[in-house]
Tab-separated table of C-alpha atoms in Angstrom:
chain	number	residue	atom	x	y	z
A	1482	UNK	CA	0.000	0.000	0.000
A	1483	UNK	CA	1.204	3.476	-0.879
A	1484	UNK	CA	2.409	5.507	2.090
A	1485	UNK	CA	1.013	8.814	3.250
A	1486	UNK	CA	3.769	11.442	3.296
A	1487	UNK	CA	3.537	14.297	5.773
A	1488	UNK	CA	5.400	17.596	5.655
A	1489	UNK	CA	5.190	20.663	7.838
A	1490	UNK	CA	2.144	22.080	6.022
A	1491	UNK	CA	0.928	19.240	3.834
A	1492	UNK	CA	-0.434	15.727	3.864
A	1493	UNK	CA	0.256	13.742	0.702
A	1494	UNK	CA	-2.128	10.818	0.840
A	1495	UNK	CA	-2.733	8.150	-1.776
A	1496	UNK	CA	-5.055	9.363	-4.515
A	1497	UNK	CA	-8.477	7.661	-4.462
A	1498	UNK	CA	-11.604	7.660	-6.634
A	1499	UNK	CA	-13.116	10.066	-4.077
A	1500	UNK	CA	-10.686	12.723	-5.407
A	1501	UNK	CA	-12.354	12.750	-8.824
A	1502	UNK	CA	-14.461	15.873	-8.227
A	1503	UNK	CA	-11.493	17.833	-6.836
A	1504	UNK	CA	-9.316	16.820	-9.784
A	1505	UNK	CA	-12.094	17.704	-12.205
A	1506	UNK	CA	-12.293	21.221	-10.699
A	1507	UNK	CA	-8.502	21.546	-10.903
A	1508	UNK	CA	-8.347	20.383	-14.530
A	1509	UNK	CA	-11.310	22.569	-15.488
A	1510	UNK	CA	-9.315	25.701	-14.698
A	1511	UNK	CA	-7.774	27.029	-17.946
A	1512	UNK	CA	-4.942	28.653	-15.974
A	1513	UNK	CA	-3.978	25.300	-14.456
A	1514	UNK	CA	-4.123	23.249	-17.663
A	1515	UNK	CA	-2.439	25.780	-19.955
A	1516	UNK	CA	0.934	24.134	-19.242
A	1517	UNK	CA	-0.227	20.518	-19.225
A	1518	UNK	CA	-3.079	19.316	-21.397
A	1519	UNK	CA	-3.678	22.804	-22.837
A	1520	UNK	CA	-7.425	22.168	-22.633
A	1521	UNK	CA	-9.780	21.472	-19.769
A	1522	UNK	CA	-10.464	17.786	-19.254
A	1523	UNK	CA	-13.864	16.126	-19.297
A	1524	UNK	CA	-15.227	14.187	-16.327
A	1525	UNK	CA	-14.664	10.965	-18.259
A	1526	UNK	CA	-11.009	11.849	-18.892
A	1527	UNK	CA	-10.493	12.688	-15.213
A	1528	UNK	CA	-12.106	9.393	-14.217
A	1529	UNK	CA	-9.765	7.511	-16.587
A	1530	UNK	CA	-6.715	9.342	-15.205
A	1531	UNK	CA	-7.582	8.458	-11.621
A	1532	UNK	CA	-8.197	4.810	-12.499
A	1533	UNK	CA	-4.741	4.656	-14.104
A	1534	UNK	CA	-2.943	6.730	-11.493
A	1535	UNK	CA	-4.157	4.670	-8.557
A	1536	UNK	CA	-2.218	1.735	-10.018
A	1537	UNK	CA	1.096	3.607	-10.125
A	1538	UNK	CA	1.560	2.464	-6.531
A	1539	UNK	CA	1.626	-1.157	-7.749
A	1540	UNK	CA	5.273	-0.550	-8.717
A	1541	UNK	CA	8.015	0.003	-6.129
A	1542	UNK	CA	8.909	3.676	-5.741
A	1543	UNK	CA	5.909	4.857	-7.753
A	1544	UNK	CA	2.557	6.286	-6.713
A	1545	UNK	CA	0.045	9.111	-7.014
A	1546	UNK	CA	-0.836	11.385	-4.124
A	1547	UNK	CA	-3.483	13.980	-3.369
A	1548	UNK	CA	-1.887	17.096	-1.903
A	1549	UNK	CA	-3.919	18.227	1.107
A	1550	UNK	CA	-3.167	21.441	2.982
A	1551	UNK	CA	-3.172	20.689	6.727
A	1552	UNK	CA	-4.969	23.843	7.831
A	1553	UNK	CA	-7.638	23.941	6.651
A	1554	UNK	CA	-7.776	20.310	5.488
A	1555	UNK	CA	-8.432	20.961	1.822
A	1556	UNK	CA	-7.425	19.304	-1.468
A	1557	UNK	CA	-4.853	21.475	-3.225
A	1558	UNK	CA	-3.446	19.311	-6.007
A	1559	UNK	CA	-1.656	16.104	-6.944
A	1560	UNK	CA	1.820	14.680	-7.378
A	1561	UNK	CA	2.930	11.382	-8.906
A	1562	UNK	CA	5.888	9.182	-9.749
A	1563	UNK	CA	5.477	6.803	-12.700
A	1564	UNK	CA	7.420	5.076	-15.450
A	1565	UNK	CA	8.451	7.455	-18.247
A	1566	UNK	CA	7.438	5.941	-21.565
A	1567	UNK	CA	10.033	3.663	-23.107
A	1568	UNK	CA	12.834	4.489	-20.647
A	1569	UNK	CA	14.158	3.256	-17.323
A	1570	UNK	CA	13.481	6.688	-15.803
A	1571	UNK	CA	10.716	7.570	-13.380
A	1572	UNK	CA	8.701	10.672	-14.194
A	1573	UNK	CA	7.598	13.207	-11.612
A	1574	UNK	CA	4.351	15.018	-12.381
A	1575	UNK	CA	2.326	17.502	-10.371
A	1576	UNK	CA	-0.387	20.118	-10.438
A	1577	UNK	CA	-1.755	22.635	-7.978
A	1578	UNK	CA	-5.032	24.525	-7.829
A	1579	UNK	CA	-4.572	28.216	-8.575
A	1580	UNK	CA	-5.819	29.241	-5.107
A	1581	UNK	CA	-2.625	27.693	-3.663
A	1582	UNK	CA	-0.043	29.143	-6.052
A	1583	UNK	CA	2.831	31.230	-4.739
A	1584	UNK	CA	2.914	29.764	-1.221
A	1585	UNK	CA	5.676	27.182	-1.633
A	1586	UNK	CA	3.300	24.228	-1.337
A	1587	UNK	CA	4.434	22.603	-4.567
A	1588	UNK	CA	8.125	22.800	-3.659
A	1589	UNK	CA	7.315	21.265	-0.287
A	1590	UNK	CA	5.350	18.431	-1.898
A	1591	UNK	CA	7.922	17.774	-4.635
A	1592	UNK	CA	10.820	17.633	-2.155
A	1593	UNK	CA	8.937	15.079	-0.070
A	1594	UNK	CA	7.969	12.919	-3.058
A	1595	UNK	CA	11.482	13.006	-4.553
A	1596	UNK	CA	12.983	11.968	-1.214
A	1597	UNK	CA	10.393	9.204	-0.864
A	1598	UNK	CA	11.155	7.822	-4.350
A	1599	UNK	CA	14.929	8.000	-4.003
A	1600	UNK	CA	14.729	6.343	-0.586
A	1601	UNK	CA	12.907	3.457	-2.260
A	1602	UNK	CA	15.716	2.830	-4.710
A	1603	UNK	CA	14.755	4.878	-7.747
A	1604	UNK	CA	17.949	5.672	-9.631
A	1605	UNK	CA	16.751	8.660	-11.631
A	1606	UNK	CA	13.653	10.840	-11.539
A	1607	UNK	CA	12.912	13.239	-14.383
A	1608	UNK	CA	10.375	15.978	-14.963
A	1609	UNK	CA	9.413	18.166	-17.903
A	1610	UNK	CA	7.990	21.658	-18.117
A	1611	UNK	CA	7.084	23.876	-21.023
A	1612	UNK	CA	9.718	26.627	-21.359
A	1613	UNK	CA	7.154	29.317	-20.547
A	1614	UNK	CA	6.126	27.534	-17.317
A	1615	UNK	CA	8.717	29.362	-15.235
A	1616	UNK	CA	7.064	28.544	-11.905
A	1617	UNK	CA	7.296	24.805	-12.593
A	1618	UNK	CA	10.920	24.719	-13.593
A	1619	UNK	CA	11.801	26.890	-10.618
A	1620	UNK	CA	10.145	24.286	-8.367
A	1621	UNK	CA	12.313	21.602	-9.978
A	1622	UNK	CA	15.483	23.632	-9.499
A	1623	UNK	CA	14.603	24.509	-5.896
A	1624	UNK	CA	14.140	20.789	-5.186
A	1625	UNK	CA	17.604	19.870	-6.467
A	1626	UNK	CA	16.723	18.750	-9.985
A	1627	UNK	CA	19.216	19.744	-12.675
A	1628	UNK	CA	18.346	21.160	-16.077
A	1629	UNK	CA	19.339	18.719	-18.843
A	1630	UNK	CA	18.197	20.694	-21.865
A	1631	UNK	CA	15.227	20.904	-24.175
A	1632	UNK	CA	13.724	17.588	-25.250
A	1633	UNK	CA	10.690	16.434	-27.168
A	1634	UNK	CA	8.017	15.431	-24.685
A	1635	UNK	CA	4.708	14.266	-26.129
A	1636	UNK	CA	5.029	16.479	-29.170
A	1637	UNK	CA	6.252	19.664	-27.477
A	1638	UNK	CA	9.775	20.881	-26.838
A	1639	UNK	CA	10.044	21.045	-23.035
A	1640	UNK	CA	12.701	21.788	-20.442
A	1641	UNK	CA	13.890	18.498	-18.917
A	1642	UNK	CA	15.175	18.167	-15.362
A	1643	UNK	CA	16.541	15.178	-13.475
A	1644	UNK	CA	17.763	14.071	-10.092
A	1645	UNK	CA	19.280	10.741	-9.121
A	1646	UNK	CA	20.548	8.782	-6.187
A	1647	UNK	CA	24.086	10.050	-6.835
A	1648	UNK	CA	22.908	13.653	-6.390
A	1649	UNK	CA	21.178	12.746	-3.152
A	1650	UNK	CA	24.327	11.073	-1.801
A	1651	UNK	CA	26.388	14.073	-2.897
A	1652	UNK	CA	24.077	16.405	-0.979
A	1653	UNK	CA	24.650	14.226	2.072
A	1654	UNK	CA	21.140	14.742	3.350
A	1655	UNK	CA	17.556	14.043	2.623
A	1656	UNK	CA	16.346	16.360	-0.114
């Protein structure tokens, strides 16, 4: 079973079908999806995502979490670790409702999830962000991920970042 991860201000709990309405609201916001799907998602698409994401936790070091702000206890977003297409890398993905932007919540969640994955033996975790999504690539950099250049990612040229176990050992501490 996927672990719940707690930070100072957040609870990252395993994503469940009960999160469907919250994710639908998040992915219905054009400002949230402009850097991901580019279009708002339908309820059916959100349902399909959740069904798939729940099974990420079937693989060691992978999973999908709901990001819940401790006070007040409210759904704020999601974060996941999953296989990256035809590679041996693990992909980090995340999204946050606009009401929670600019408070450092995403950096806090990403640091915790990266540490969790690396502690479970993942060798390399990568993430991609559209070049114009400055907030996202700043989160990656703040969390110790290193820019590797522009790469094709699902038909767009995105900024790619990575972190691995070697970087964690070099830092000599938990992320």
